[in-house]
Coordinates of C-alpha atoms and ligand atoms in Angstrom, one line a residue:
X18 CA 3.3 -14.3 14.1
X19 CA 5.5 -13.2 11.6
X20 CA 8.1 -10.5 13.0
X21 CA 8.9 -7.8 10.0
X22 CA 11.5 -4.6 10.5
X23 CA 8.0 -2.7 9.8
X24 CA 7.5 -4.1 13.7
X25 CA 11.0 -2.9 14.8
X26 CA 10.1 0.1 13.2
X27 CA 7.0 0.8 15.6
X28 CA 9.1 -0.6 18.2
X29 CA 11.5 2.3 17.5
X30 CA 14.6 -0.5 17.1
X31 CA 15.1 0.3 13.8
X32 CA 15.2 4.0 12.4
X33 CA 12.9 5.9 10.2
X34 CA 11.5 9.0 9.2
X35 CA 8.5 9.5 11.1
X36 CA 6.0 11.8 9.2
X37 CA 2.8 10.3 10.7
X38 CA 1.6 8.7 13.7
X39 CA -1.8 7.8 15.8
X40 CA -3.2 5.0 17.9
X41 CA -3.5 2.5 15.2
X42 CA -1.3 3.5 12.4
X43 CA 2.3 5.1 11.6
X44 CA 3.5 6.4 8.2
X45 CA 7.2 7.2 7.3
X46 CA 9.5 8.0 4.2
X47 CA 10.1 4.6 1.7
X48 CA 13.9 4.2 1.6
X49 CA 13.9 3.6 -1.6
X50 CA 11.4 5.9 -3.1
X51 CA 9.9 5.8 -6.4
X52 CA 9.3 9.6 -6.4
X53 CA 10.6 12.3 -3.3
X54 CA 8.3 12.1 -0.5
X55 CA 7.2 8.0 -1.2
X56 CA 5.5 7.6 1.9
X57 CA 4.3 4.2 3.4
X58 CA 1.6 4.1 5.6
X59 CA 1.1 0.6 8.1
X60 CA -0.9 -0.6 10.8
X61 CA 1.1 -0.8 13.9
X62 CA -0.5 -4.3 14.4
X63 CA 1.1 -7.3 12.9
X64 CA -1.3 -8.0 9.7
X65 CA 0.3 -9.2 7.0
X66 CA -1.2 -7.8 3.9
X67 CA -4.8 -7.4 2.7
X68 CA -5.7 -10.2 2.4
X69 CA -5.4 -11.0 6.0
X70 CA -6.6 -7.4 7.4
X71 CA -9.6 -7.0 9.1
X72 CA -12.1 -4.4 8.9
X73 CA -10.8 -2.1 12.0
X74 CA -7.5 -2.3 10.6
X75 CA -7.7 -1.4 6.5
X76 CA -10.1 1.3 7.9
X77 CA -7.5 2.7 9.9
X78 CA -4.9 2.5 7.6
X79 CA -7.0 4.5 4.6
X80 CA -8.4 6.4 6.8
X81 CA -4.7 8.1 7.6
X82 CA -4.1 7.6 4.2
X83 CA -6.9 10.3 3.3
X84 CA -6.1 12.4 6.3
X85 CA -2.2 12.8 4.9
X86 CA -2.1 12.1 1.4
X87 CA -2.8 16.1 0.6
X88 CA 0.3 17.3 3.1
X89 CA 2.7 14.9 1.5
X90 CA 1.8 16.0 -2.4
X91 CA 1.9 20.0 -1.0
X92 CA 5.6 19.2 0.9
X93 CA 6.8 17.8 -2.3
X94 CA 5.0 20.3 -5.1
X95 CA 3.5 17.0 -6.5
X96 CA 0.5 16.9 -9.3
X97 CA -0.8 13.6 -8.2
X98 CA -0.7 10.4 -5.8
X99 CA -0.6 7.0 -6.5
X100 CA -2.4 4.7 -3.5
X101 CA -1.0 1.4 -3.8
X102 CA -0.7 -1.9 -1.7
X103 CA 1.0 -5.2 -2.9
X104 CA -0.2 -8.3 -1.6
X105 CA 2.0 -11.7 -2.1
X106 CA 5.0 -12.0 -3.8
X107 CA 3.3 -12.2 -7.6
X108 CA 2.2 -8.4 -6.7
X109 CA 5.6 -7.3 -5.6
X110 CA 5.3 -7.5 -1.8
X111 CA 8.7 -7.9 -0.4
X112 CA 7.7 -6.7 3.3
X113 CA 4.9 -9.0 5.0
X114 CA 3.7 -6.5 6.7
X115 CA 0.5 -4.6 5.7
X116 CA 1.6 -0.8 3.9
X117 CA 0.1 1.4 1.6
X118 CA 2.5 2.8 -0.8
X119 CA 1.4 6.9 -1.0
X120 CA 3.7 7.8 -4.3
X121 CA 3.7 11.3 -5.4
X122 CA 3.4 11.9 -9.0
X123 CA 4.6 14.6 -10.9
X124 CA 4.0 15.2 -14.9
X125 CA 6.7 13.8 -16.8
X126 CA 8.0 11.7 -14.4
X127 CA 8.6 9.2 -16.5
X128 CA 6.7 6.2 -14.5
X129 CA 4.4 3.8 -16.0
X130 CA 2.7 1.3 -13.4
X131 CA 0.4 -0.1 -15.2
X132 CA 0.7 -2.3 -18.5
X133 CA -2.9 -2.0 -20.7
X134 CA -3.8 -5.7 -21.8
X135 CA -6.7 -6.8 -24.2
X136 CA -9.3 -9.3 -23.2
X137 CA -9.6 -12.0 -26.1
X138 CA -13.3 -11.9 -27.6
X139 CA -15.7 -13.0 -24.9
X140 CA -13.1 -13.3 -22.3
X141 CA -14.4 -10.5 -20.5
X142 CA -17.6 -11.8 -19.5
X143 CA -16.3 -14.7 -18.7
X144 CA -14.4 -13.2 -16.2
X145 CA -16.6 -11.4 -14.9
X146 CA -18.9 -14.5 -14.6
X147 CA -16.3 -16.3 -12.5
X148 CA -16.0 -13.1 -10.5
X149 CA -19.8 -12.5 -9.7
X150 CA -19.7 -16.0 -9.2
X151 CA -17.1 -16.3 -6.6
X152 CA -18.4 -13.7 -4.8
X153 CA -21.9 -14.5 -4.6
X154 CA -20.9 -18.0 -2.5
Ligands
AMP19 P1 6.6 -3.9 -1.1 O1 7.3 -4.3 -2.3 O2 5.2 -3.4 -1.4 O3 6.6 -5.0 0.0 O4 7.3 -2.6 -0.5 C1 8.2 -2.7 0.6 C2 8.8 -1.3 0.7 O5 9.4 -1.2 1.9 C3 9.9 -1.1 -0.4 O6 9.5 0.0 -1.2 C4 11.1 -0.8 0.4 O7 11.9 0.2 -0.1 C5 10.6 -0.4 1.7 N1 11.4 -0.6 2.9 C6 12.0 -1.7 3.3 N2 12.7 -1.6 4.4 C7 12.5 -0.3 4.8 C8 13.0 0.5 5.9 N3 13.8 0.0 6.9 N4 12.5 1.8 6.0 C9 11.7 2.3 5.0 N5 11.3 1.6 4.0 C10 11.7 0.3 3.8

């Protein structure tokens, strides 16, 4: 099992701000937010991304991600929340420890997380082909 400071953090070894907790799941402040109030929300079992979660889990982790997304954007005045989780190092994940990034938005804040990319002509159903494919085995 990989040990992460998101388990010392549980463990209450290493500090944090706390907004959050229950049986399953804690949530605290990102210390390097994106936006004021970047909260990220883990399993207090050692699961290391999606990927590997099982059901319990990843239900347990959105489900307090529904119950405290609307308290976070009110503390903060925030228009809007993006609900994020990075998965392997091509997506960003830095911590191997499952999180859900809960990143209040506000207009004009300047961010852009997403680049728009075109499909070349029939790529798109060939994608989704491979998808449907994959899935269905
Ligand atoms: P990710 O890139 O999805 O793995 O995100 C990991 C996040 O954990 C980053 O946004 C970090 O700023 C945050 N982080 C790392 N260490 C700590 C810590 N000790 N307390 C709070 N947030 C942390």
């Amino acid at each position: 099992m990989h040990e992460t400071i998101f388990d010392k953090i549980v463990r209450r070894e290493v500090p944090a701000e706390i907004v959050y907790e229950d049986d399953e799941t804690l949530a605290f402040l990102d210390i390097a937010p994106s936006n004021p109030g970047h909260v990220l929300v883990i399993p207090k079992k050692n699961v290391r991304n999606v990927l590997d979660a099982d059901k319990d889990t990843w239900m347990s982790v959105m489900e307090t991600v529904r119950t405290i997304a609307p308290g976070v954007m009110k503390a903060v005045g925030a228009t809007g929340i993006n609900v994020i989780s990075n998965a392997e190092e091509s997506s960003g994940q830095v911590v191997f420890h499952l999180h859900v990034h809960l990143i209040p938005r506000f207009e004009n804040d300047g961010h852009k997380l997403f680049v728009n990319k075109k499909y070349e002509e029939d790529e798109m159903s060939v994608v989704a082909e491979k998808i449907r494919t994959e899935l269905a085995s």
